[in-house]
Amino acid sequence: MKSQHYNTKPLCGAACLMLLSLSTHSEFLGYVGLQTRAYPMTAAAPEQGSETVSVVVAPEWFSQWNDGDDSFNIKAFYRYDSLDDERSHADLREFYWQRVGSSWELSVGINTVFWGVTESQHLVDIINQTDFLESADGEDKLGQPMIHFASIQNWGVIDVFVLPQFRPRDFAGNEGRLRSIPATVNSQESYQSSKDDKHIDYALRWSHYLGDWNLGLSWFQGTSREPLYQAIIQDGAVALAAYYPLIEQSGIDAQYISGDWLWKLEAIHRRGLGHSIAEDMSASTAGFEYTFTGINSQFWDLGILLEYSYDSRSNAQVGAFQNDLFSGGRLSLNDIASTEILFGISQDLDDSDSRSAIIEASTRLGDTMRLIAELYHFRSKRTDDPLYSIRRDSYVELGLEYYF
Amino acid sequence: MTITTQLIRTIFIALCASISHAAAAQDPSSEAISATEKGLSIAKEMKARDRGWIDNSAEMEMILHNGKRESRREMRVLSLEVDDDGDKSMTIFDSPNDVKGTAFLSFTHTNAMDDQWLYLPALKRVKRIASKNKSGPFMGSEFAYEDLNSFEVAQYDYRWLRDEQLDGQDCFVIESIPRDQYSGYSKQVAWIDKVHYRALKIDFYDRKNTLLKTLTLSDYQLHLDKFWRPTKQSMINHKNQRHTEVFLRNYQFSTGLDASDFTENSLKRAR
């Protein structure tokens, strides 16, 4: 009996291994959501609406084979918006094949990549175009076609990117809120590169983790993800159109962890290439996150965030971050429903009337739904402030998401 | 922790123990020292018997009982044994659906703060986590993060309390005092069976030294003729009367995992 037992064991193992390597594991997941949003203040432009209902569908599918070393990944996104035709949009966030070796990864296709450590803005993160139609926080991204090779070594990870197709930014339509005034027209964009959106961009990154330190150095050359704006005449009226210059951007991101403290830094330097009309610039965000753990008998956690942002460009050309202080927090109730409340306020230190604030709360209903409430507030009085065109677009939103 | 502070701590505990024993008019110091020595040797034997598993994976189901409501969490846990340091582990969440694809990477260290990372699939972002936060609830359950970490001898000071039977099994009862000042516990009292050195029951005392939780480990199974693993763990919180059950299934050993499966990159592609 015993010898038989020992004889069959390796056979069983080999059979199992063969089964594993041949087997394909596929999964379908994602979420659908319904949101309703109200803008309590009268719009700055008469054609802009004051409430909207929208539906979002975000299915995902992946398949792994070759013991998980090969995979194909798809993540699609569609939103229907009752107010704004331009905000009704679809995107392929991911559509890529990946092969993983013992110390390398190769991905070919459309993907989304995140770089950085700070919370209030993401300076270093440059691979993907931001999907501002989705959210004002800049954390939603459009899928980027790429060839991405990563080499994972003892001394860090080297990422090499070839980015063959540029994704221009999408802007809200005439009826939509949270847009420039006059409106920025989609599909009227122009490029510094004679190849337009076919210019091939390149990026390199080295990142490493050493004990309590995380460090990243990055370099990008190609079409700027952030456009400049030019006035054009459209149907006899003044409108804006995006212009994308060629740039080279170097970035550094660092994080140091010490007990409950997380110290964060992101900095970039950008220079125009060739006959660029974009001025050279530098920008940085630095700050900390501190977590008070178990603040009451229910074991709530409260994380406090403070980040200062500097941008060398003058106010009129940049977002809300030329000399700004962001303070905020994250309250986690650590309950069964994973209830979380995020809040923050970004204050312009040169202009006491320029600020934006956010509160976002979410909780799980049952096992498959999440209820989300969001409040954005914008305030601005100076016409040269980039927040000025959205000063009347403060909103409240209530959403329900079903995950499958 | 430096050797000096360890030494001071050991002397202090020995002293406290000897004082209490002296009060009971017993032969003082030798018995107290032998109790700490015996406690430590039991802990060392426990760890020694659990060395050499190299790597393993298991499916974990957590059922949270909160009065009338019941909630489930499913995850997969991959672990890698590390020589001369704490283990590495990765937890991949499968349910509830809104956290599917979220993954947690942890490097336990015997003599330093643990390193921890969390991958958030919606943002495709890996976040470093401040590891001091180990006493907080894991996924809203009655388990704290520190209850799920790998057991490392150097993280506690020990004292053998007594021998006692538990459910008909002869056990050592030992007290473990966490050396980490950020632990949520002042001490743990564990019942270890004398034959196989398996923990059968653990009482957790909060920082005010009152009994907070009791963990019962049962349905042990033997793997590779050497390693005992509990199929069921049940944690009862005596303060709020809630309890959480953990079922560990489909244990696989020596699955060929190595250090490259426990990196930020592997965390990002864990599904």
XYZ file of C-alpha atoms in Angstrom, chain A residues 4 56 64-65 74 80 235 243 249 282 305 334:
12
model
C 2.007 2.337 -4.240
C -22.696 54.146 -16.700
C -5.279 33.896 -18.455
C -3.441 30.925 -19.887
C -10.536 44.107 -21.798
C -25.093 58.093 -21.241
C -20.699 79.044 -36.690
C -3.677 72.934 -29.357
C 8.966 66.254 -19.380
C 8.261 73.589 -13.451
C -3.813 65.206 4.212
C -14.003 50.070 9.164
